[in-house]
Coordinates of C-alpha atoms in Angstrom, one line a residue:
X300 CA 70.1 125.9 260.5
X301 CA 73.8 127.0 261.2
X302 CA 74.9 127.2 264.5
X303 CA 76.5 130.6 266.7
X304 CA 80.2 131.0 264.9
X305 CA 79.7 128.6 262.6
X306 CA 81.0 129.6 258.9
X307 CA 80.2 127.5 255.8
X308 CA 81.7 126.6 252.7
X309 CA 79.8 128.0 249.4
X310 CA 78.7 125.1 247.0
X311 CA 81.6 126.1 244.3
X312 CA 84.2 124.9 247.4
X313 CA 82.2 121.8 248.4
X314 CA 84.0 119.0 246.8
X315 CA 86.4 117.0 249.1
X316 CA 90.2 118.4 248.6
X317 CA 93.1 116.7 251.1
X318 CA 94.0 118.5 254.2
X319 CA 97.4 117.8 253.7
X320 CA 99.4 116.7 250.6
X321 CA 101.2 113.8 251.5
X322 CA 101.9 111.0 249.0
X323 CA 99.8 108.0 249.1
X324 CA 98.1 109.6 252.4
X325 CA 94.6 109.1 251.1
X326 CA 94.4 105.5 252.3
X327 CA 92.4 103.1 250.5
X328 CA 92.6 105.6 246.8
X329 CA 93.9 102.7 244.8
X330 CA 91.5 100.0 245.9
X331 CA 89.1 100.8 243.1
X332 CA 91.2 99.4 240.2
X333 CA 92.1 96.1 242.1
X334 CA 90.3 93.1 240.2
X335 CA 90.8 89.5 241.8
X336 CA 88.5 86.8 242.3
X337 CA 85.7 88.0 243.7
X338 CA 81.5 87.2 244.2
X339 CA 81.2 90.7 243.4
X340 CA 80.4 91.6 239.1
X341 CA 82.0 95.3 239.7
X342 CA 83.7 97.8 242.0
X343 CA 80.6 99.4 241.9
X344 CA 78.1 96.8 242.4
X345 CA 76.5 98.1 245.3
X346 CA 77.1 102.0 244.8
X347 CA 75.1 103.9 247.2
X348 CA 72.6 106.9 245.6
X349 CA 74.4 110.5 246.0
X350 CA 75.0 112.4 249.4
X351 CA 72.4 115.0 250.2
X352 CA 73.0 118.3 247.8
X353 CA 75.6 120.4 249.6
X354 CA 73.4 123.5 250.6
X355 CA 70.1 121.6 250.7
X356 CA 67.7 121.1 254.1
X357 CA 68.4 117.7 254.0
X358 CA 72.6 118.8 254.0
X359 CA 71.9 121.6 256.1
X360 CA 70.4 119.3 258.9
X361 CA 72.9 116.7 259.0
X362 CA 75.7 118.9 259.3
X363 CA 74.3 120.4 262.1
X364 CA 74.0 117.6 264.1
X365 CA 78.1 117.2 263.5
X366 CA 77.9 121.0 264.8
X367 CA 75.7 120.0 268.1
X368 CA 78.0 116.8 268.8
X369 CA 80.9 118.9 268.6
X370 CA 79.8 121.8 270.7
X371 CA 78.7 119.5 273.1
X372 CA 80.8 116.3 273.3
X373 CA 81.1 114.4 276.5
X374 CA 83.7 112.2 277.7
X375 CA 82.3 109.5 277.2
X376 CA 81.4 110.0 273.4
X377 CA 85.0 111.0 273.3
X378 CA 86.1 107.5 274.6
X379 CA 83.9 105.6 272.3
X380 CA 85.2 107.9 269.4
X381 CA 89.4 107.1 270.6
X382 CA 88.1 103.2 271.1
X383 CA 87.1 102.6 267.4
X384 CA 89.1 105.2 266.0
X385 CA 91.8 102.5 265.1
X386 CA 94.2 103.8 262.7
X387 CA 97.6 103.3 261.2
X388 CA 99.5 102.1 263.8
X389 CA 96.6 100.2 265.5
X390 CA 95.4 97.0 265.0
X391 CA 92.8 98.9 262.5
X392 CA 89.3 98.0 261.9
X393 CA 89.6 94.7 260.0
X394 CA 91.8 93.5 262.6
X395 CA 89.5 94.4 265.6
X396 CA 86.5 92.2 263.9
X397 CA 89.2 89.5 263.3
X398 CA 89.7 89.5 267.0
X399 CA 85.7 89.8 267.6
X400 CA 85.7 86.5 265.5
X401 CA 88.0 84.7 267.0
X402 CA 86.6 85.2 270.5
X403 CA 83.2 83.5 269.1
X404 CA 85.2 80.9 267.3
X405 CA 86.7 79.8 270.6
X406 CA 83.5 80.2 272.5
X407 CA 81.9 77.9 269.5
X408 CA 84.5 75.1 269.4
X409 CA 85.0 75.6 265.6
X410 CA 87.2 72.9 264.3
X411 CA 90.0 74.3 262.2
X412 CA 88.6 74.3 258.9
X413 CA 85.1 75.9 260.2
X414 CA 87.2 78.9 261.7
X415 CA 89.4 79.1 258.3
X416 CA 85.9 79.1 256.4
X417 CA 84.5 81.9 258.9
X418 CA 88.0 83.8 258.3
X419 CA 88.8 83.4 254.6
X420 CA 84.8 84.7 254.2
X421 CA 85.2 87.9 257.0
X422 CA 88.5 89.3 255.5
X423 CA 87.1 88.9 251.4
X424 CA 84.0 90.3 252.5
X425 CA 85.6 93.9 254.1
X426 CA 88.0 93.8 251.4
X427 CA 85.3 94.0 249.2
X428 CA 83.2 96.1 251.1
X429 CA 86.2 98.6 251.4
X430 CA 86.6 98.2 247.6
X431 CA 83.3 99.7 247.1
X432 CA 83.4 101.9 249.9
X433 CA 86.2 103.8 247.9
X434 CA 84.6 103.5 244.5
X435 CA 82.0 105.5 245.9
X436 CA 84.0 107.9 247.7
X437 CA 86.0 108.6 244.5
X438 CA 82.9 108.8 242.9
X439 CA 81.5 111.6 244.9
X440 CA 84.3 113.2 246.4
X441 CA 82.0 114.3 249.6
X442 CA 83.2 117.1 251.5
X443 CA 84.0 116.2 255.4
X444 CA 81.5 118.2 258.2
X445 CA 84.8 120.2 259.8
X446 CA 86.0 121.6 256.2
X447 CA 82.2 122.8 255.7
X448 CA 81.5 124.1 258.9
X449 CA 84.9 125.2 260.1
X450 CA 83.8 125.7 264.0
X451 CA 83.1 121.8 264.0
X452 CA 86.2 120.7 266.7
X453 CA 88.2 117.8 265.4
X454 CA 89.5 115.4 268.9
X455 CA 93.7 115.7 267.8
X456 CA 94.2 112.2 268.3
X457 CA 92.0 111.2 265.6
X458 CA 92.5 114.1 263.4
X459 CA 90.7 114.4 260.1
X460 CA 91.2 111.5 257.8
X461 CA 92.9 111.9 254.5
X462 CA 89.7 111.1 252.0
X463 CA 86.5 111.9 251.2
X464 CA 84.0 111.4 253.6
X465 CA 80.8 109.5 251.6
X466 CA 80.4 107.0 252.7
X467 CA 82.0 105.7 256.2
X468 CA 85.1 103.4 255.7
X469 CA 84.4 102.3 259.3
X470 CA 81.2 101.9 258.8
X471 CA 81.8 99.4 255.7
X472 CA 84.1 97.0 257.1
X473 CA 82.2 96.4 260.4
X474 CA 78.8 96.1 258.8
X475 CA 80.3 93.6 256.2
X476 CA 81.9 92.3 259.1
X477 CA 79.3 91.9 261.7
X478 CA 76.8 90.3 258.6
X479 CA 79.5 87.6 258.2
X480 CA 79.7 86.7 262.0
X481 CA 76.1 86.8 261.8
X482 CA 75.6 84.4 259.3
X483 CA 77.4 81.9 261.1
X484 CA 76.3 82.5 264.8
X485 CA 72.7 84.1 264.2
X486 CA 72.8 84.3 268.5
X487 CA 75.0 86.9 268.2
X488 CA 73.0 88.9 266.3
X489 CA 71.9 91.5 268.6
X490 CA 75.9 92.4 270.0
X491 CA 77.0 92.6 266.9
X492 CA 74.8 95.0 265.5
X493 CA 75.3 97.2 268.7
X494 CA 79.0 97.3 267.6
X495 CA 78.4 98.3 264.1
X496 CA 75.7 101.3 265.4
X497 CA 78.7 102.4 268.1
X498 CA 81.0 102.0 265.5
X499 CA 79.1 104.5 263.2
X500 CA 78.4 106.5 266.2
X501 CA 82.3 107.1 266.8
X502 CA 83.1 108.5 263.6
X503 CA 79.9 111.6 263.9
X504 CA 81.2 111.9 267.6
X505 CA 84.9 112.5 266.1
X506 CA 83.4 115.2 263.9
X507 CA 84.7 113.5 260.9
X508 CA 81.5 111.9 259.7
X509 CA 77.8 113.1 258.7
X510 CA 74.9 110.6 259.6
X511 CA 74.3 110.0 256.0
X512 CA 77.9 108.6 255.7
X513 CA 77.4 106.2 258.3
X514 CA 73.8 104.6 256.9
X515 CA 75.1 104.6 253.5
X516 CA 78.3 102.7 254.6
X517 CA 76.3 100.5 256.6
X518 CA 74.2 99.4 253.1
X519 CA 76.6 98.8 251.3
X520 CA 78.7 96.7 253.7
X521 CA 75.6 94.7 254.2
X522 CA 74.9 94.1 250.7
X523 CA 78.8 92.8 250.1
X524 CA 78.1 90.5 252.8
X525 CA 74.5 89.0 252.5
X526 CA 76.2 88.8 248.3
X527 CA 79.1 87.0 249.1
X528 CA 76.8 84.6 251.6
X529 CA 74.6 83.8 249.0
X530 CA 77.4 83.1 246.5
X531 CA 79.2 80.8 249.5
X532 CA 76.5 79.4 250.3
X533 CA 75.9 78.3 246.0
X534 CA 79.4 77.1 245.7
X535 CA 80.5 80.3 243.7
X536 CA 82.7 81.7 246.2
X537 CA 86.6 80.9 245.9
X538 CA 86.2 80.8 249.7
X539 CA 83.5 77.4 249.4
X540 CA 85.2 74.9 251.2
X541 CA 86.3 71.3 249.3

């Protein structure tokens, strides 16, 4: 299962431990004790089950695949990775699908209140989903592939990010995201989703991210979404226009 040079971590070192100690680096650590109005009961609402046991087949498999992808990255798969990699600086991830949904907007002729209804409910909805995103990572504090498997290649310019790696931050935000969009223009449907598998994609071809990361990310931002709908869609939302 481990691949030529390849040299792993023993289960007493596989909890998650920054790769560099700089003060409010871990980005997103404090999100789990925010409380504000909200369709959701709890940080946790949607908590995805546990990562695969460190050490198990089930690991052991998945990490390998971060192992392959590194060892054999294209330039292509490094593009992709560099295109959604979106960090501090950028416009980030939430921005991106604000820009995503203000394209369809304009293609849609939304009057201003429509596009301030399909706004307000994008934004709460990856808020939230990044909320629980980080309630779970605290909660399992997930090791990242490259700190397992040390000959795992990291691309410089996206680096390894600050935080545990279960489950995918990116991942989150533009499932919630795309579900939103959805919801409101069900045509677009099938580009969306196409976004939010590339989107996963990025973050295994960066080395940064198991597969497991990415489906359980995906989950859960779908579930904040399709939540929030409903609740919108009942009048319960704060976002339920008057």
């Amino acid at each position: 299962m481990r691949a030529p040079g390849s040299r792993i971590l023993t289960s007493s070192r596989a909890r998650w431990s920054a790769a560099r100690p700089q003060p409010g680096s871990s980005r997103g650590a404090r999100w789990t004790g925010i409380t504000r109005r909200s369709p959701l009961t709890s940080p946790g609402q949607f908590l995805p089950p546990p990562p695969p046991v460190f050490g198990s087949p089930e690991y052991l498999t998945a990490l390998a695949e971060i192992r392959q992808l590194s060892d054999t990255r294209t330039a292509e798969q490094t593009r992709i990775a560099l295109f959604w990699a979106q960090g501090a600086g950028t416009i980030t991830t939430g921005g991106y699908w604000n820009v995503i949904a203000t394209d369809i907007i304009k293609q849609h002729d939304m009057s201003e209140r429509e596009a301030t209804h399909v706004y307000a409910l994008l934004n709460a909805s990856m808020f939230d989903a990044a909320i629980g995103c980080w309630t779970a990572k605290l909660t399992y504090w997930f090791i990242r592939p490259s700190q397992a498997d040390h000959g795992i290649t990291l691309i410089p310019a996206i680096g390894l990010p600050n935080h545990p790696s279960y489950p995918s931050g990116h991942s989150c935000a533009s499932s919630a995201a795309a579900e939103v969009l959805t919801g409101f223009f069900p045509d677009e449907r099938d580009r969306l989703d196409a976004m939010v598998i590339e989107a996963g994609l990025s973050r295994m071809y960066a080395g940064i991210h198991y597969r497991f990361d990415i489906e359980a990310g995906q989950t859960l931002g779908r579930s904040v979404a399709r939540f929030a709908i409903a609740a919108d869609a009942l009048g319960n939302s704060v976002l339920t226009p008057q």
